[in-house]
Tab-separated table of C-alpha atoms in Angstrom:
chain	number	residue	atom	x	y	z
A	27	UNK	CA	-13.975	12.555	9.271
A	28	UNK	CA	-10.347	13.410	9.827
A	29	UNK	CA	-7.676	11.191	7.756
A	30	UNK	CA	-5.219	8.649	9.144
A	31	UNK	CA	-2.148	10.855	10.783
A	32	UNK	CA	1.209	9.878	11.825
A	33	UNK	CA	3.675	11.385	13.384
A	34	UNK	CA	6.569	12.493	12.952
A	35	UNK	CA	6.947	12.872	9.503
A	36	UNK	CA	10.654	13.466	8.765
A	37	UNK	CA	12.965	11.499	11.149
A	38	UNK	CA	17.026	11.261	11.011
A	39	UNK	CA	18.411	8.558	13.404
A	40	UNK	CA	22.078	7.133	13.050
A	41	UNK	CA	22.656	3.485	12.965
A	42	UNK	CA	22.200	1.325	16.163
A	43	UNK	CA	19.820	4.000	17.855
A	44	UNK	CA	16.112	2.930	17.779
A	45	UNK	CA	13.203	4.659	16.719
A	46	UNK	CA	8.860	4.702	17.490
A	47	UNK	CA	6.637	5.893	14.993
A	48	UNK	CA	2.964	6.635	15.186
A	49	UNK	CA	-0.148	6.106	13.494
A	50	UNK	CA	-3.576	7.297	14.601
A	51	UNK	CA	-6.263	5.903	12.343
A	52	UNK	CA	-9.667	7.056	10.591
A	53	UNK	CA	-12.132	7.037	13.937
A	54	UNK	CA	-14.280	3.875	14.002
A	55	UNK	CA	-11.366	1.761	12.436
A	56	UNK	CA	-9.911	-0.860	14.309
A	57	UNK	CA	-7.310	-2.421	11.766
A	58	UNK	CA	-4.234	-1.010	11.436
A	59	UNK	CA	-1.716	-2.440	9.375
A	60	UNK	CA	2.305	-0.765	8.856
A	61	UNK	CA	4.065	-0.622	5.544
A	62	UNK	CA	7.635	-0.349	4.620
A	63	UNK	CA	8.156	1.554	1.416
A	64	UNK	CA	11.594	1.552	-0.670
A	65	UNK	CA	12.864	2.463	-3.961
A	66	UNK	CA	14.066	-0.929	-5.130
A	67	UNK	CA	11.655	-3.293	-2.903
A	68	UNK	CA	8.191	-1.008	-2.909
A	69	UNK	CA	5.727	-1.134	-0.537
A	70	UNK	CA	5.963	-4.303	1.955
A	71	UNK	CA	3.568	-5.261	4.651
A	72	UNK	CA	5.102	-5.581	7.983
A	73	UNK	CA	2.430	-6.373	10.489
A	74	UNK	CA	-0.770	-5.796	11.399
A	75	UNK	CA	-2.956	-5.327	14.259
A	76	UNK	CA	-6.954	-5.698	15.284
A	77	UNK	CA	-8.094	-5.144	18.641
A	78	UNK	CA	-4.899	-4.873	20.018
A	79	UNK	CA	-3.243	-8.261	18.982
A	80	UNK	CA	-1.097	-8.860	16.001
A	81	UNK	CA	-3.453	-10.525	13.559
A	82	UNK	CA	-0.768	-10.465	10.634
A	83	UNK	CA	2.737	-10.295	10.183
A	84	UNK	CA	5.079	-9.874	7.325
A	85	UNK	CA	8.778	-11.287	6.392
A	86	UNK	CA	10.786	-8.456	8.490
A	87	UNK	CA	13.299	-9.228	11.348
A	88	UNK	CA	12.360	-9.183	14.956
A	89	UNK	CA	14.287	-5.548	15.001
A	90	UNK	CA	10.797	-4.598	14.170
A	91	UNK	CA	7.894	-4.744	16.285
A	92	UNK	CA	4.552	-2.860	16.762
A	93	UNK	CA	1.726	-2.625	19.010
A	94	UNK	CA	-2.028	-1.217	18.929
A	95	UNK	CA	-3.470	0.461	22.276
A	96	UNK	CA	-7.221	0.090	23.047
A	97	UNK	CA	-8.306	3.485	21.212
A	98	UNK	CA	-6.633	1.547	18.186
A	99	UNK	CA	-3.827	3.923	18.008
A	100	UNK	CA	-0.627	2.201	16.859
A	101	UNK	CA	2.927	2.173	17.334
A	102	UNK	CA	5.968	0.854	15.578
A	103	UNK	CA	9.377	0.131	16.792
A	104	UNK	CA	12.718	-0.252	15.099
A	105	UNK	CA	15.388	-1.478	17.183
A	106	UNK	CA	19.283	-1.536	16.573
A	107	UNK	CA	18.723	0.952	13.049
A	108	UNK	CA	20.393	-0.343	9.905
A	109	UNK	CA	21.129	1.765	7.247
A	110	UNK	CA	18.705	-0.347	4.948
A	111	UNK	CA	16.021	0.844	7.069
A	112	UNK	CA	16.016	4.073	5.154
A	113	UNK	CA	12.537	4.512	4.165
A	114	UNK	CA	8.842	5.848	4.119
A	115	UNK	CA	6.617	3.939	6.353
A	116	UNK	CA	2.681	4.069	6.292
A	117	UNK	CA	0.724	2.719	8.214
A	118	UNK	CA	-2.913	2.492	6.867
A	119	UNK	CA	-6.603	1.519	8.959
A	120	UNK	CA	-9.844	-0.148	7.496
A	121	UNK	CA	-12.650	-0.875	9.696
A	122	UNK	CA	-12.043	-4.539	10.456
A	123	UNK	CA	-9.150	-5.680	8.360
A	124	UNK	CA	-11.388	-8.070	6.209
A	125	UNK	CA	-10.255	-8.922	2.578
A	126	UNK	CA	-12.542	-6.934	0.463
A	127	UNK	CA	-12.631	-3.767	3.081
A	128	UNK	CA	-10.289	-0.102	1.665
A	129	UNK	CA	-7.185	0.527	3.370
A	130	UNK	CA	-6.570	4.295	3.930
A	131	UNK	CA	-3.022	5.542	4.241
A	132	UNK	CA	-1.956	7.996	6.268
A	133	UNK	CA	1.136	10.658	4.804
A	134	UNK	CA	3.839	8.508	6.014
A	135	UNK	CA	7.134	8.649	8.192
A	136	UNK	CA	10.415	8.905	5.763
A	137	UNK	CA	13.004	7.768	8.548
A	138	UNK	CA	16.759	8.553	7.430
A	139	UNK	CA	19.108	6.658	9.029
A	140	UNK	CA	22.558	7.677	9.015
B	23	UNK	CA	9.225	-15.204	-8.171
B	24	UNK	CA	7.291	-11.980	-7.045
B	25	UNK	CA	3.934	-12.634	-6.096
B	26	UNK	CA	2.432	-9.389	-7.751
B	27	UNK	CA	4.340	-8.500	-10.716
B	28	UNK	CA	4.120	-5.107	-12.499
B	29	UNK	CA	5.405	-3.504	-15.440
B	30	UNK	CA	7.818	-0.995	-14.098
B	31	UNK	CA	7.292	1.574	-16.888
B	32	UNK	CA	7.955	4.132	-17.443
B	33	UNK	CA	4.934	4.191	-19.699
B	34	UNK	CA	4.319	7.559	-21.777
B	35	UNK	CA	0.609	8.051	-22.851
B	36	UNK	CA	-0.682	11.024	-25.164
B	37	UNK	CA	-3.003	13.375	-23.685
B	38	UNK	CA	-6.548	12.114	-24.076
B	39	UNK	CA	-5.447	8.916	-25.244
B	40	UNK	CA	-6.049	4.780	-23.014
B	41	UNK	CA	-3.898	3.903	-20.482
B	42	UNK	CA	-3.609	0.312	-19.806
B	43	UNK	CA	-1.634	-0.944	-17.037
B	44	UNK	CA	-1.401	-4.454	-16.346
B	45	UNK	CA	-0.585	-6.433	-13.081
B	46	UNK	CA	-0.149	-10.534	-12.196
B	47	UNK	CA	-0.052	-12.366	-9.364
B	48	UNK	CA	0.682	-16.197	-7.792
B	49	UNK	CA	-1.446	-16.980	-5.438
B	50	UNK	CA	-4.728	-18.475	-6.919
B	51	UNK	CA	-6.632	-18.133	-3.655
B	52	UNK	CA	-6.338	-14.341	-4.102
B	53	UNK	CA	-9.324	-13.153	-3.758
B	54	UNK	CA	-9.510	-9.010	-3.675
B	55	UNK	CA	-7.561	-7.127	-6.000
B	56	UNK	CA	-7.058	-3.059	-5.479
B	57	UNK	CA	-5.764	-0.438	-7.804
B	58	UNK	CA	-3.809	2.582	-5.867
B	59	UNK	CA	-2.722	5.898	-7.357
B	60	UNK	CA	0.440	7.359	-5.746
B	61	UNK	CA	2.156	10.473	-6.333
B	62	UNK	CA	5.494	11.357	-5.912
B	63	UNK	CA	5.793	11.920	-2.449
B	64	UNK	CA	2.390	11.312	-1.845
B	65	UNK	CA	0.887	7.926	0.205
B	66	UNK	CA	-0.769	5.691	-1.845
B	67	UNK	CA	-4.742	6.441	-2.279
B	68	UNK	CA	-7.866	4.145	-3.961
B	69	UNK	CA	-8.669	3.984	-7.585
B	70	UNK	CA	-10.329	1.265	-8.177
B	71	UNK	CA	-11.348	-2.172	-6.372
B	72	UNK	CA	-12.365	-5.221	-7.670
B	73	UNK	CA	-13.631	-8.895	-6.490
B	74	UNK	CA	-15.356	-10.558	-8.903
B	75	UNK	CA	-14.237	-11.590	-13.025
B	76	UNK	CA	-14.903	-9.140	-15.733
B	77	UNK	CA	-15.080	-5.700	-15.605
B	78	UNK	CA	-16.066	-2.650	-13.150
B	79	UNK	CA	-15.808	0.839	-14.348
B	80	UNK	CA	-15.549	3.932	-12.407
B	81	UNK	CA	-15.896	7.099	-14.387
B	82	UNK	CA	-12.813	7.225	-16.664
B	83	UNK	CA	-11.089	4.080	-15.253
B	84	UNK	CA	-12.036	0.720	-15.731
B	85	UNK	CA	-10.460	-2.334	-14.013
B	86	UNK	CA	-10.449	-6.190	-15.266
B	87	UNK	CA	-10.227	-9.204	-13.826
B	88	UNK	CA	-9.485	-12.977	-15.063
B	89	UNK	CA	-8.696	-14.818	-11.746
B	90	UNK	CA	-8.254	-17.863	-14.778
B	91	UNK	CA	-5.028	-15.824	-15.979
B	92	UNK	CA	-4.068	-14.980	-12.733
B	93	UNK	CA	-4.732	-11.344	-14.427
B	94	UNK	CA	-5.439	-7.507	-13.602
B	95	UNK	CA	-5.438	-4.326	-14.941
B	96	UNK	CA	-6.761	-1.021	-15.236
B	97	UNK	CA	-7.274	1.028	-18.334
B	98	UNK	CA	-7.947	4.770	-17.865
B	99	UNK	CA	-10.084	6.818	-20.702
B	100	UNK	CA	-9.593	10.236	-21.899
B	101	UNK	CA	-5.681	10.312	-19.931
B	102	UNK	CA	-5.243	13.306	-17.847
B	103	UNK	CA	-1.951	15.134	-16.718
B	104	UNK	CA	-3.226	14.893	-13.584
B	105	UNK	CA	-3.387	11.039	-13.938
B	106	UNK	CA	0.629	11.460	-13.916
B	107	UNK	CA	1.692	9.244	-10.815
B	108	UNK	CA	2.855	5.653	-9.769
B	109	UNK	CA	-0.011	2.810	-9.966
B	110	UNK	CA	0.042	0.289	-7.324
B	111	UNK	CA	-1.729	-2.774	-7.792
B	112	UNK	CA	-2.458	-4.984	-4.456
B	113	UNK	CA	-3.782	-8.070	-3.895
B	114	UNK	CA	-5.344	-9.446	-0.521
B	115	UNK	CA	-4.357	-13.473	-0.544
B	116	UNK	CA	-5.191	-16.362	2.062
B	117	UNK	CA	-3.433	-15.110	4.726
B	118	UNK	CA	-5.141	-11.823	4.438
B	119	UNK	CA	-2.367	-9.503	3.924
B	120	UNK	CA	-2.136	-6.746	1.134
B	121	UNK	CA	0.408	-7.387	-1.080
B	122	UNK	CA	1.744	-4.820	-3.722
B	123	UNK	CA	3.524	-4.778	-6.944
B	124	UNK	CA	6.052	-2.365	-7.263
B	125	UNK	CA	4.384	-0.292	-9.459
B	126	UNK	CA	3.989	1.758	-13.096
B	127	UNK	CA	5.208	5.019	-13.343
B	128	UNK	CA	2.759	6.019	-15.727
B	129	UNK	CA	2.877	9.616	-17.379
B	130	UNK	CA	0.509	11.837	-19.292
B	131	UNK	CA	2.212	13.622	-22.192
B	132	UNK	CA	0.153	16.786	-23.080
């Protein structure tokens, strides 16, 4: 069964533009979840959706938003880039989100901004 | 205060030697706790899961739990070179969300 994949993997943006990442999870899952990963904060939980709605969300500004489609591919936008929003983002997919259930990360999107 | 709180490292461990890494968190309705292995540049994979108090072992690594202490860890036998990485340890609370520590940079001196 093929892996979580995003895409793109490398991106360099400048401040103010925005930017979409993509996450296509493990087939069968319907969870996805998105991750922001930094040197001095670690990994941080930004939001995540189930069946296309936003079950969960974490303490990040409206700047960033996401959405799931109904094959339970995801999408996450960054509006108005700060340079603080240097970082690798994962996004990672379980079946159904529950507590005890294995998240499985995909490789990740380091976005640059300059 | 952090809600999962980690040693930061790093921590240096002789070849063949125990590993013990150790994690905390605040929120006593926590009720899943997950160790992740992550190498540098690498996204974070499973080691280790764990629900209930006590312990659960998994070949060389064992992981602990004493929801009384609010406590984790995860002790790894017979350290490998290979087991050279950054340890993540994540806990799922009420609100369902995974939240990590920041990690231990743990490395395996041959």
């Amino acid at each position: 069964k093929a892996g979580v994949t995003q895409t793109p993997r490398y991106l360099i943006k400048t401040r103010g533009q925005q930017v979409t990442l993509s996450c296509s999870p493990i087939s069968g899952h319907r969870s996805v979840s998105w991750y922001q990963q930094t040197p001095g904060q670690g990994l941080q939980f930004l939001f995540e959706y189930f069946s296309e709605t936003q079950r969960n969300k974490g303490n990040f500004p409206g700047r960033f938003s996401g959405r799931q489609f109904s094959n339970s591919r995801s999408e996450m936008n960054v509006s108005t880039l700060e340079l603080g929003d240097s970082a690798l983002y994962l996004c990672a997919s379980s079946w159904g989100g529950g507590q005890q259930e294995t998240q499985y990360f995909g490789p990740g999107t380091r976005l640059l901004v300059l | 205060q952090k809600e999962v709180e980690q040693n930061s490292g790093p921590l240096s461990v002789p070849e063949g030697a125990i590993a013990s890494l150790n994690c905390t968190y605040s929120d006593r309705g926590s009720q899943s706790f997950f160790w992740y292995r992550q190498y540098s540049g690498k996204s974070p994979e499973l080691i280790m899961s764990i629900y209930s108090n006590g312990d659960k072992e998994d070949g060389r690594f064992t992981a602990q739990l004493n929801k009384a202490s609010q406590y984790v860890s995860l002790l790894i036998r017979d350290s490998q070179p290979s087991d050279s990485a950054t340890y993540l340890c994540a806990v799922t609370g009420g609100n369902e969300k995974l939240t990590f520590g920041t990690g231990t940079r743990l490395t395996i001196i041959p």
